[in-house]
């Protein structure tokens, strides 16, 4: 952690992981499906990323996009993925689950935490969908989560800044509150200074054109809301460095 701040960069490729580390990321959150907010990455991706970077790699355990209310079979998938991620070198895990009335699912989280240990575990932005974030924070502390990732239950960390500040103050060091969601070089200083947080989460991506020379414009591999077929989003070394420099200059 440089000068009191740690930057976590979420990535979905080996290239992005390498760029994040080169830019100064202190930790990587590895996932797939960022267009859906992130899902569990393949174990092949985890293996190769671990061969290519030295910073800690935390693996997202989320079996699908959408809500955080899981069926029994989805829970089995989550447990299996957590075991496999541990086996293939994950340094930490990231997960979350809610009840139908918008509370932290303590029973399920307890079972998942048992599978994940002894690794550190972050509760992801399912937190932003809870009914009462102040109560939920105490629940996460009592369950033993090391971190919680949040945009302050708003559309971005900047919009949710007042709640993030309140959560940091309530946590009193018992859990690390990590602001995330829409963090850029334009708003990072305001978010860190306004929240009192010691870590932050970003993607720091830019778009680069596909290397394909032949292109079929009539076919798309995903739904209409998915990313364009011939553009690729990757973590940008320059953006990561800029965010890291901003964080260093605040103290």
Tab-separated table of C-alpha atoms in Angstrom:
chain	number	residue	atom	x	y	z
A	1	UNK	CA	0.000	0.000	0.000
A	2	UNK	CA	1.579	3.249	-1.178
A	3	UNK	CA	1.253	6.290	1.089
A	4	UNK	CA	-1.741	4.856	2.886
A	5	UNK	CA	-3.923	4.056	-0.138
A	6	UNK	CA	-4.367	0.735	-1.928
A	7	UNK	CA	-5.795	0.577	-5.433
A	8	UNK	CA	-7.694	-2.532	-6.502
A	9	UNK	CA	-8.314	-2.894	-10.228
A	10	UNK	CA	-10.997	-5.243	-11.541
A	11	UNK	CA	-9.876	-7.084	-14.665
A	12	UNK	CA	-11.255	-9.750	-17.001
A	13	UNK	CA	-8.163	-10.670	-19.026
A	14	UNK	CA	-4.479	-11.445	-18.665
A	15	UNK	CA	-3.625	-8.267	-20.567
A	16	UNK	CA	-5.648	-6.148	-18.154
A	17	UNK	CA	-4.088	-7.874	-15.145
A	18	UNK	CA	-0.564	-7.194	-16.416
A	19	UNK	CA	-1.454	-3.577	-17.234
A	20	UNK	CA	-2.995	-3.068	-13.795
A	21	UNK	CA	0.140	-4.285	-12.064
A	22	UNK	CA	2.383	-2.207	-14.334
A	23	UNK	CA	0.311	0.860	-13.515
A	24	UNK	CA	0.696	0.374	-9.777
A	25	UNK	CA	-2.352	-1.598	-8.659
A	26	UNK	CA	-1.889	-3.109	-5.218
A	27	UNK	CA	-4.464	-5.831	-5.795
A	28	UNK	CA	-6.449	-7.321	-8.669
A	29	UNK	CA	-10.040	-8.482	-8.648
A	30	UNK	CA	-10.335	-11.134	-11.334
A	31	UNK	CA	-13.670	-11.698	-12.996
A	32	UNK	CA	-15.435	-12.369	-16.274
A	33	UNK	CA	-18.500	-10.704	-17.771
A	34	UNK	CA	-17.826	-7.128	-16.690
A	35	UNK	CA	-20.731	-6.010	-18.876
A	36	UNK	CA	-22.948	-7.814	-16.313
A	37	UNK	CA	-21.108	-6.356	-13.354
A	38	UNK	CA	-18.757	-9.333	-13.176
A	39	UNK	CA	-19.106	-13.096	-12.899
A	40	UNK	CA	-16.763	-15.910	-11.887
A	41	UNK	CA	-13.722	-16.144	-14.175
A	42	UNK	CA	-12.452	-19.384	-15.666
A	43	UNK	CA	-9.808	-21.267	-13.729
A	44	UNK	CA	-7.619	-21.159	-16.836
A	45	UNK	CA	-7.689	-17.365	-16.671
A	46	UNK	CA	-6.796	-17.474	-12.974
A	47	UNK	CA	-3.883	-19.856	-13.578
A	48	UNK	CA	-2.341	-17.729	-16.320
A	49	UNK	CA	-2.890	-14.445	-14.467
A	50	UNK	CA	-1.156	-15.898	-11.409
A	51	UNK	CA	1.806	-16.809	-13.622
A	52	UNK	CA	2.004	-13.254	-14.983
A	53	UNK	CA	1.539	-10.970	-11.963
A	54	UNK	CA	2.880	-10.806	-8.427
A	55	UNK	CA	0.239	-8.637	-6.743
A	56	UNK	CA	-2.560	-10.422	-4.859
A	57	UNK	CA	-5.374	-11.736	-7.048
A	58	UNK	CA	-8.862	-11.840	-5.512
A	59	UNK	CA	-11.348	-13.953	-7.468
A	60	UNK	CA	-15.011	-13.046	-7.881
A	61	UNK	CA	-17.451	-15.824	-6.994
A	62	UNK	CA	-20.711	-14.932	-8.763
A	63	UNK	CA	-22.388	-17.655	-10.828
A	64	UNK	CA	-24.481	-15.303	-12.996
A	65	UNK	CA	-25.496	-11.704	-13.544
A	66	UNK	CA	-28.677	-10.275	-12.101
A	67	UNK	CA	-29.781	-10.335	-8.480
A	68	UNK	CA	-28.028	-11.877	-5.472
A	69	UNK	CA	-30.751	-14.319	-4.425
A	70	UNK	CA	-29.376	-17.761	-5.179
A	71	UNK	CA	-30.915	-21.203	-5.631
A	72	UNK	CA	-29.517	-24.301	-3.938
A	73	UNK	CA	-27.837	-25.410	-7.172
A	74	UNK	CA	-26.288	-21.981	-7.672
A	75	UNK	CA	-24.920	-22.209	-4.147
A	76	UNK	CA	-23.277	-25.526	-5.008
A	77	UNK	CA	-21.661	-23.857	-8.020
A	78	UNK	CA	-20.382	-21.024	-5.812
A	79	UNK	CA	-18.884	-23.455	-3.315
A	80	UNK	CA	-17.240	-25.488	-6.088
A	81	UNK	CA	-15.835	-22.334	-7.700
A	82	UNK	CA	-14.453	-21.139	-4.360
A	83	UNK	CA	-12.702	-24.464	-3.783
A	84	UNK	CA	-11.243	-24.427	-7.282
A	85	UNK	CA	-10.099	-20.810	-6.995
A	86	UNK	CA	-8.256	-21.681	-3.769
A	87	UNK	CA	-6.707	-24.700	-5.477
A	88	UNK	CA	-5.471	-22.583	-8.388
A	89	UNK	CA	-3.822	-19.911	-6.288
A	90	UNK	CA	-6.398	-17.237	-5.484
A	91	UNK	CA	-5.124	-14.865	-2.793
A	92	UNK	CA	-8.635	-13.878	-1.709
A	93	UNK	CA	-12.259	-14.264	-2.749
A	94	UNK	CA	-15.095	-11.840	-3.425
A	95	UNK	CA	-18.741	-12.797	-2.963
A	96	UNK	CA	-22.126	-11.755	-1.645
A	97	UNK	CA	-25.662	-13.030	-1.179
A	98	UNK	CA	-28.945	-11.471	-0.065
A	99	UNK	CA	-32.301	-12.669	1.192
A	100	UNK	CA	-35.454	-11.857	-0.738
A	101	UNK	CA	-36.194	-8.931	1.595
A	102	UNK	CA	-32.851	-7.247	0.915
A	103	UNK	CA	-30.825	-8.349	3.905
A	104	UNK	CA	-27.439	-10.064	4.003
A	105	UNK	CA	-28.043	-13.820	3.794
A	106	UNK	CA	-26.185	-14.735	6.967
A	107	UNK	CA	-26.777	-18.467	6.674
A	108	UNK	CA	-25.465	-18.684	3.125
A	109	UNK	CA	-22.585	-16.297	3.745
A	110	UNK	CA	-21.513	-18.301	6.780
A	111	UNK	CA	-21.442	-21.473	4.674
A	112	UNK	CA	-19.519	-19.768	1.856
A	113	UNK	CA	-17.014	-18.197	4.238
A	114	UNK	CA	-16.305	-21.627	5.705
A	115	UNK	CA	-15.384	-22.880	2.226
A	116	UNK	CA	-13.261	-19.801	1.483
A	117	UNK	CA	-11.117	-19.812	4.608
A	118	UNK	CA	-8.336	-19.231	5.386
A	119	UNK	CA	-8.379	-16.702	2.525
A	120	UNK	CA	-9.590	-13.126	3.094
A	121	UNK	CA	-13.068	-12.455	1.713
A	122	UNK	CA	-14.655	-9.267	0.376
A	123	UNK	CA	-18.434	-8.742	0.292
A	124	UNK	CA	-19.082	-7.280	-3.154
A	125	UNK	CA	-21.561	-4.689	-4.388
A	126	UNK	CA	-24.540	-6.825	-3.486
A	127	UNK	CA	-24.158	-4.522	-0.492
A	128	UNK	CA	-25.520	-1.694	-2.640
A	129	UNK	CA	-28.821	-3.584	-2.956
A	130	UNK	CA	-29.493	-4.032	0.786
A	131	UNK	CA	-32.521	-2.634	2.584
A	132	UNK	CA	-30.517	-1.016	5.411
A	133	UNK	CA	-26.782	-0.516	4.742
A	134	UNK	CA	-25.896	0.453	8.324
A	135	UNK	CA	-27.430	-2.738	9.692
A	136	UNK	CA	-25.881	-4.746	6.844
A	137	UNK	CA	-22.422	-3.398	7.689
A	138	UNK	CA	-22.697	-4.707	11.264
A	139	UNK	CA	-23.837	-8.057	9.890
A	140	UNK	CA	-20.772	-8.303	7.641
A	141	UNK	CA	-18.493	-7.414	10.552
A	142	UNK	CA	-20.069	-10.083	12.747
A	143	UNK	CA	-19.718	-12.662	9.965
A	144	UNK	CA	-16.010	-11.877	9.610
A	145	UNK	CA	-15.722	-10.317	6.152
A	146	UNK	CA	-12.461	-8.391	5.773
A	147	UNK	CA	-13.809	-5.865	3.248
A	148	UNK	CA	-16.968	-4.527	1.687
A	149	UNK	CA	-17.079	-2.984	-1.773
A	150	UNK	CA	-19.704	-0.263	-2.197
A	151	UNK	CA	-20.818	2.693	-4.273
A	152	UNK	CA	-22.712	3.971	-1.260
A	153	UNK	CA	-25.930	2.332	-2.512
A	154	UNK	CA	-26.060	4.814	-5.382
A	155	UNK	CA	-25.296	4.914	-9.105
A	156	UNK	CA	-21.623	5.693	-8.453
A	157	UNK	CA	-19.209	6.135	-5.563
A	158	UNK	CA	-19.325	9.888	-6.115
A	159	UNK	CA	-23.126	9.963	-5.841
A	160	UNK	CA	-22.995	7.712	-2.780
A	161	UNK	CA	-20.121	9.560	-1.120
A	162	UNK	CA	-22.008	10.717	1.971
A	163	UNK	CA	-23.069	7.161	2.818
A	164	UNK	CA	-19.572	5.798	2.142
A	165	UNK	CA	-18.189	8.355	4.605
A	166	UNK	CA	-20.779	7.276	7.171
A	167	UNK	CA	-19.907	3.602	6.651
A	168	UNK	CA	-16.172	4.269	7.061
A	169	UNK	CA	-16.877	6.122	10.310
A	170	UNK	CA	-19.173	3.368	11.582
A	171	UNK	CA	-16.690	0.637	10.657
A	172	UNK	CA	-13.959	2.122	12.898
A	173	UNK	CA	-11.387	-0.195	11.354
A	174	UNK	CA	-13.392	-3.366	12.002
A	175	UNK	CA	-13.893	-3.870	8.262
A	176	UNK	CA	-12.318	-2.099	5.279
A	177	UNK	CA	-14.900	-0.073	3.336
A	178	UNK	CA	-13.764	0.084	-0.299
A	179	UNK	CA	-15.405	2.713	-2.533
A	180	UNK	CA	-16.047	1.481	-6.060
A	181	UNK	CA	-18.258	2.315	-8.989
A	182	UNK	CA	-17.520	4.943	-11.597
A	183	UNK	CA	-14.193	6.014	-10.101
A	184	UNK	CA	-12.057	7.988	-12.551
A	185	UNK	CA	-9.145	10.408	-12.456
A	186	UNK	CA	-11.712	13.229	-12.403
A	187	UNK	CA	-13.389	12.205	-9.145
A	188	UNK	CA	-10.915	10.034	-7.222
A	189	UNK	CA	-9.464	12.822	-5.098
A	190	UNK	CA	-12.910	13.996	-4.024
A	191	UNK	CA	-13.982	10.434	-3.186
A	192	UNK	CA	-10.896	9.601	-1.118
A	193	UNK	CA	-10.829	12.925	0.715
A	194	UNK	CA	-14.581	12.907	1.275
A	195	UNK	CA	-14.898	9.301	2.438
A	196	UNK	CA	-11.830	8.692	4.599
A	197	UNK	CA	-11.330	5.371	2.821
A	198	UNK	CA	-7.862	3.805	2.621
A	199	UNK	CA	-8.555	1.596	-0.411
A	200	UNK	CA	-10.450	2.095	-3.654
A	201	UNK	CA	-11.693	-0.047	-6.539
A	202	UNK	CA	-11.710	0.845	-10.235
A	203	UNK	CA	-11.464	-0.655	-13.709
A	204	UNK	CA	-9.383	2.118	-15.382
A	205	UNK	CA	-10.207	0.758	-18.818
A	206	UNK	CA	-9.958	2.167	-22.289
A	207	UNK	CA	-11.215	0.801	-25.588
A	208	UNK	CA	-8.876	-0.502	-28.268
A	209	UNK	CA	-9.843	-1.697	-31.695
A	210	UNK	CA	-9.927	-5.394	-32.526
A	211	UNK	CA	-7.097	-6.820	-34.592
A	212	UNK	CA	-9.590	-8.486	-36.956
A	213	UNK	CA	-9.204	-7.439	-40.593
A	214	UNK	CA	-12.197	-9.355	-41.931
A	215	UNK	CA	-15.365	-8.266	-40.141
A	216	UNK	CA	-18.978	-9.354	-40.436
A	217	UNK	CA	-21.095	-6.377	-39.321
A	218	UNK	CA	-24.343	-8.376	-39.431
A	219	UNK	CA	-23.574	-10.755	-36.570
A	220	UNK	CA	-23.102	-10.130	-32.841
A	221	UNK	CA	-22.216	-12.795	-30.275
A	222	UNK	CA	-24.134	-11.222	-27.378
A	223	UNK	CA	-27.357	-9.400	-26.598
A	224	UNK	CA	-28.062	-5.952	-27.970
A	225	UNK	CA	-26.690	-4.253	-24.818
A	226	UNK	CA	-23.358	-6.070	-24.998
A	227	UNK	CA	-20.041	-4.541	-26.035
A	228	UNK	CA	-19.383	-3.967	-29.750
A	229	UNK	CA	-17.968	-7.070	-31.398
A	230	UNK	CA	-14.810	-5.438	-32.731
A	231	UNK	CA	-13.693	-3.346	-29.784
A	232	UNK	CA	-11.937	-4.589	-26.650
A	233	UNK	CA	-11.892	-2.934	-23.236
A	234	UNK	CA	-8.653	-3.367	-21.324
A	235	UNK	CA	-7.114	-1.861	-18.215
A	236	UNK	CA	-5.059	1.122	-19.339
A	237	UNK	CA	-1.566	1.412	-17.811
A	238	UNK	CA	-1.627	5.197	-18.105
A	239	UNK	CA	-5.023	5.462	-16.412
A	240	UNK	CA	-3.943	3.169	-13.583
A	241	UNK	CA	-0.757	5.208	-13.091
A	242	UNK	CA	-2.735	8.445	-13.058
A	243	UNK	CA	-5.158	7.139	-10.421
A	244	UNK	CA	-2.256	5.829	-8.352
A	245	UNK	CA	-0.497	9.205	-8.547
A	246	UNK	CA	-3.653	11.038	-7.483
A	247	UNK	CA	-4.004	8.766	-4.462
A	248	UNK	CA	-0.354	9.248	-3.494
A	249	UNK	CA	-0.599	13.029	-3.732
A	250	UNK	CA	-3.578	13.290	-1.395
A	251	UNK	CA	-1.542	12.629	1.765
